[in-house]
Amino acid sequence: MEKKQKIDQTRKARIGAIGENLVVAKLMQQGWDAFNANCTIKNYKSIDIVCLNTDLKESDELWWKPRTSLVQVKTSVQNNIPAGFSIQEALNKDYLQQMVKGPYVFVSAKLIDNNYTFRFFVISRKQFIDLLYEAHNYYVNVLHKGNNIELSAPACISISWLEGKTDFSSRNKVPFGNPLNKSCEGIWDNIWED
């Protein structure tokens, strides 16, 4: 049993590394410079990729400095991708504002005929905070209102929400108000939005 768990952990780490490296390649295809922050510090806190856009300046005062984006990448073979926060943390918008350093790229990996296919969903920092908060507020206070919820459980983002869909559960008559009103698949310019 322990050997299978180690194989699963290794496979999960490998698919995560593949996702990060694919995102670096996709960012570079956009004409931006990018490097994996985890190359120097294993699993760097809150940041996976540093991306630079030499066509944009950081600010008027820093006209010489290229715009920098600190990107977090989450890769999964599941339809719900862990966001790196607990449900309790997701319910605290002030905490998210403090802890989220930049945009997120969610990589959906699917194994088809022994080959992985990948989809890339790119959301700005603000979109991530709003989606994580609204989804888990709905989950706890509407969908499971009055039930005991394990708030220390991982907060996840559904691929369907990243596609702009509002489906959450057919069990509830109150619709989920997804703050993403359209799909963010392949919207790489969200890297430069707040």
Tab-separated table of C-alpha atoms in Angstrom:
chain	number	residue	atom	x	y	z
A	1	MET	CA	0.000	0.000	0.000
A	2	GLU	CA	2.824	2.398	0.881
A	3	LYS	CA	4.534	1.736	-2.468
A	4	LYS	CA	1.323	2.544	-4.406
A	5	GLN	CA	0.935	5.790	-2.431
A	6	LYS	CA	4.534	6.748	-3.284
A	7	ILE	CA	3.903	5.984	-6.982
A	8	ASP	CA	0.722	8.114	-6.885
A	9	GLN	CA	2.596	10.989	-5.210
A	10	THR	CA	5.398	10.734	-7.776
A	11	ARG	CA	2.884	10.680	-10.649
A	12	LYS	CA	1.047	13.702	-9.184
A	13	ALA	CA	4.314	15.635	-8.750
A	14	ARG	CA	5.348	14.749	-12.297
A	15	ILE	CA	2.049	15.908	-13.829
A	16	GLY	CA	2.352	19.136	-11.808
A	17	ALA	CA	5.873	19.717	-13.153
A	18	ILE	CA	4.682	19.008	-16.700
A	19	GLY	CA	1.875	21.558	-16.257
A	20	GLU	CA	4.288	24.227	-14.995
A	21	ASN	CA	6.717	23.656	-17.852
A	22	LEU	CA	3.936	23.724	-20.439
A	23	VAL	CA	2.725	27.049	-19.007
A	24	VAL	CA	6.268	28.475	-19.283
A	25	ALA	CA	6.307	27.407	-22.950
A	26	LYS	CA	2.845	28.915	-23.571
A	27	LEU	CA	3.886	32.219	-21.992
A	28	MET	CA	7.023	32.316	-24.122
A	29	GLN	CA	4.895	31.627	-27.223
A	30	GLN	CA	3.047	34.857	-26.379
A	31	GLY	CA	6.362	36.718	-26.709
A	32	TRP	CA	6.980	37.051	-22.990
A	33	ASP	CA	9.974	35.889	-20.956
A	34	ALA	CA	9.158	33.316	-18.292
A	35	PHE	CA	10.989	31.025	-15.913
A	36	ASN	CA	9.969	28.504	-13.298
A	37	ALA	CA	10.607	29.822	-9.777
A	38	ASN	CA	10.648	26.229	-8.499
A	39	CYS	CA	13.948	25.609	-10.289
A	40	THR	CA	15.823	27.362	-7.496
A	41	ILE	CA	13.527	26.820	-4.512
A	42	LYS	CA	11.491	23.613	-4.458
A	43	ASN	CA	7.786	24.459	-4.400
A	44	TYR	CA	8.282	28.209	-3.994
A	45	LYS	CA	5.532	29.690	-1.779
A	46	SER	CA	2.556	31.125	-3.749
A	47	ILE	CA	4.525	31.482	-6.998
A	48	ASP	CA	5.415	28.950	-9.669
A	49	ILE	CA	6.401	31.123	-12.636
A	50	VAL	CA	7.827	34.603	-13.029
A	51	CYS	CA	6.760	36.189	-16.304
A	52	LEU	CA	8.141	39.412	-17.819
A	53	ASN	CA	6.545	41.547	-20.523
A	54	THR	CA	9.082	43.960	-22.023
A	55	ASP	CA	6.319	45.689	-24.031
A	56	LEU	CA	4.709	46.916	-20.807
A	57	LYS	CA	6.392	49.016	-18.128
A	58	GLU	CA	5.927	48.329	-14.436
A	59	SER	CA	4.836	51.946	-13.767
A	60	ASP	CA	5.572	55.506	-14.877
A	61	GLU	CA	8.218	55.804	-12.165
A	62	LEU	CA	9.768	52.481	-13.155
A	63	TRP	CA	9.635	53.083	-16.926
A	64	TRP	CA	12.789	51.022	-17.455
A	65	LYS	CA	11.475	47.931	-15.662
A	66	PRO	CA	9.406	45.367	-17.630
A	67	ARG	CA	6.008	44.436	-16.247
A	68	THR	CA	6.313	41.379	-14.010
A	69	SER	CA	3.647	38.818	-13.199
A	70	LEU	CA	3.940	36.174	-10.475
A	71	VAL	CA	1.967	33.186	-11.744
A	72	GLN	CA	0.591	30.240	-9.777
A	73	VAL	CA	-0.057	26.997	-11.714
A	74	LYS	CA	-2.434	24.262	-10.579
A	75	THR	CA	-2.532	21.056	-12.639
A	76	SER	CA	-4.898	18.130	-12.167
A	77	VAL	CA	-6.405	15.152	-13.928
A	78	GLN	CA	-9.629	15.710	-11.941
A	79	ASN	CA	-12.505	18.056	-12.843
A	80	ASN	CA	-12.082	19.851	-9.509
A	81	ILE	CA	-8.619	21.297	-9.087
A	82	PRO	CA	-7.329	22.057	-5.574
A	83	ALA	CA	-6.634	25.796	-5.346
A	84	GLY	CA	-3.975	25.694	-2.628
A	85	PHE	CA	-6.272	27.030	0.121
A	86	SER	CA	-8.629	25.431	2.620
A	87	ILE	CA	-12.371	26.110	2.487
A	88	GLN	CA	-12.007	28.220	5.629
A	89	GLU	CA	-9.289	30.338	3.982
A	90	ALA	CA	-11.400	30.655	0.811
A	91	LEU	CA	-14.198	32.177	2.896
A	92	ASN	CA	-11.916	34.992	4.103
A	93	LYS	CA	-11.582	37.495	1.264
A	94	ASP	CA	-9.144	39.700	3.227
A	95	TYR	CA	-6.879	36.693	3.735
A	96	LEU	CA	-7.029	35.865	0.014
A	97	GLN	CA	-6.202	39.484	-0.883
A	98	GLN	CA	-3.108	39.211	1.291
A	99	MET	CA	-1.955	35.752	0.187
A	100	VAL	CA	-2.666	35.633	-3.560
A	101	LYS	CA	0.380	37.085	-5.344
A	102	GLY	CA	-0.776	37.037	-8.970
A	103	PRO	CA	-2.809	35.289	-11.652
A	104	TYR	CA	-3.529	31.569	-11.779
A	105	VAL	CA	-3.283	29.104	-14.626
A	106	PHE	CA	-5.351	25.966	-14.119
A	107	VAL	CA	-4.145	23.098	-16.290
A	108	SER	CA	-6.622	20.308	-16.943
A	109	ALA	CA	-4.795	17.119	-17.943
A	110	LYS	CA	-6.717	14.228	-19.491
A	111	LEU	CA	-5.219	10.860	-20.415
A	112	ILE	CA	-6.510	9.713	-23.815
A	113	ASP	CA	-5.025	6.619	-25.494
A	114	ASN	CA	-1.913	6.742	-23.254
A	115	ASN	CA	-1.284	10.408	-24.159
A	116	TYR	CA	-2.118	13.456	-22.096
A	117	THR	CA	-4.046	16.361	-23.555
A	118	PHE	CA	-3.942	19.703	-21.772
A	119	ARG	CA	-6.304	22.652	-21.482
A	120	PHE	CA	-5.163	25.966	-20.002
A	121	PHE	CA	-7.509	28.267	-18.063
A	122	VAL	CA	-5.968	31.651	-17.239
A	123	ILE	CA	-7.538	33.922	-14.643
A	124	SER	CA	-6.352	37.195	-13.186
A	125	ARG	CA	-5.603	37.623	-9.511
A	126	LYS	CA	-8.942	39.373	-8.928
A	127	GLN	CA	-10.882	36.763	-10.899
A	128	PHE	CA	-9.259	33.992	-8.850
A	129	ILE	CA	-10.054	35.658	-5.510
A	130	ASP	CA	-13.652	36.412	-6.540
A	131	LEU	CA	-14.263	32.907	-7.918
A	132	LEU	CA	-12.693	31.080	-4.969
A	133	TYR	CA	-14.602	33.195	-2.447
A	134	GLU	CA	-17.990	33.141	-4.234
A	135	ALA	CA	-17.864	29.400	-4.978
A	136	HIS	CA	-17.055	28.425	-1.413
A	137	ASN	CA	-19.440	30.966	0.108
A	138	TYR	CA	-22.167	29.366	-2.030
A	139	TYR	CA	-20.995	25.851	-1.117
A	140	VAL	CA	-21.055	26.509	2.643
A	141	ASN	CA	-23.864	29.058	3.067
A	142	VAL	CA	-26.339	28.013	0.351
A	143	LEU	CA	-25.727	24.485	-0.894
A	144	HIS	CA	-24.856	22.983	2.519
A	145	LYS	CA	-26.448	25.578	4.809
A	146	GLY	CA	-26.967	24.110	8.263
A	147	ASN	CA	-24.741	21.098	7.568
A	148	ASN	CA	-21.416	20.477	9.201
A	149	ILE	CA	-18.734	21.216	6.622
A	150	GLU	CA	-15.088	20.277	7.149
A	151	LEU	CA	-13.655	23.787	6.719
A	152	SER	CA	-10.084	22.475	6.775
A	153	ALA	CA	-10.763	20.511	3.552
A	154	PRO	CA	-9.109	21.758	0.350
A	155	ALA	CA	-10.925	24.458	-1.597
A	156	CYS	CA	-11.241	23.429	-5.239
A	157	ILE	CA	-12.033	25.130	-8.529
A	158	SER	CA	-14.266	23.291	-10.994
A	159	ILE	CA	-13.334	23.214	-14.681
A	160	SER	CA	-16.981	24.038	-15.474
A	161	TRP	CA	-16.686	27.328	-13.530
A	162	LEU	CA	-13.521	28.200	-15.482
A	163	GLU	CA	-15.583	27.602	-18.629
A	164	GLY	CA	-17.979	30.295	-17.364
A	165	LYS	CA	-20.758	27.860	-16.451
A	166	THR	CA	-22.925	28.373	-13.397
A	167	ASP	CA	-23.744	24.745	-12.676
A	168	PHE	CA	-22.892	23.720	-9.161
A	169	SER	CA	-25.503	21.243	-8.125
A	170	SER	CA	-28.926	20.244	-9.351
A	171	ARG	CA	-29.953	19.839	-5.698
A	172	ASN	CA	-30.399	23.556	-5.115
A	173	LYS	CA	-32.871	25.964	-6.626
A	174	VAL	CA	-30.661	28.971	-5.853
A	175	PRO	CA	-28.242	29.339	-8.788
A	176	PHE	CA	-24.533	29.831	-8.270
A	177	GLY	CA	-23.527	33.334	-9.345
A	178	ASN	CA	-20.269	32.540	-11.119
A	179	PRO	CA	-18.232	35.772	-11.305
A	180	LEU	CA	-16.690	34.465	-14.557
A	181	ASN	CA	-19.295	35.220	-17.209
A	182	LYS	CA	-17.346	33.504	-19.983
A	183	SER	CA	-14.657	30.889	-20.448
A	184	CYS	CA	-11.111	31.860	-19.546
A	185	GLU	CA	-9.588	29.015	-21.547
A	186	GLY	CA	-6.504	30.268	-23.374
A	187	ILE	CA	-7.027	33.907	-22.300
A	188	TRP	CA	-3.319	34.554	-21.762
A	189	ASP	CA	-3.728	38.335	-21.490
A	190	ASN	CA	-5.320	37.725	-18.055
A	191	ILE	CA	-1.709	37.292	-16.894
A	192	TRP	CA	-1.399	41.100	-17.036
A	193	GLU	CA	-4.748	41.964	-15.404
A	194	ASP	CA	-5.074	42.547	-11.667
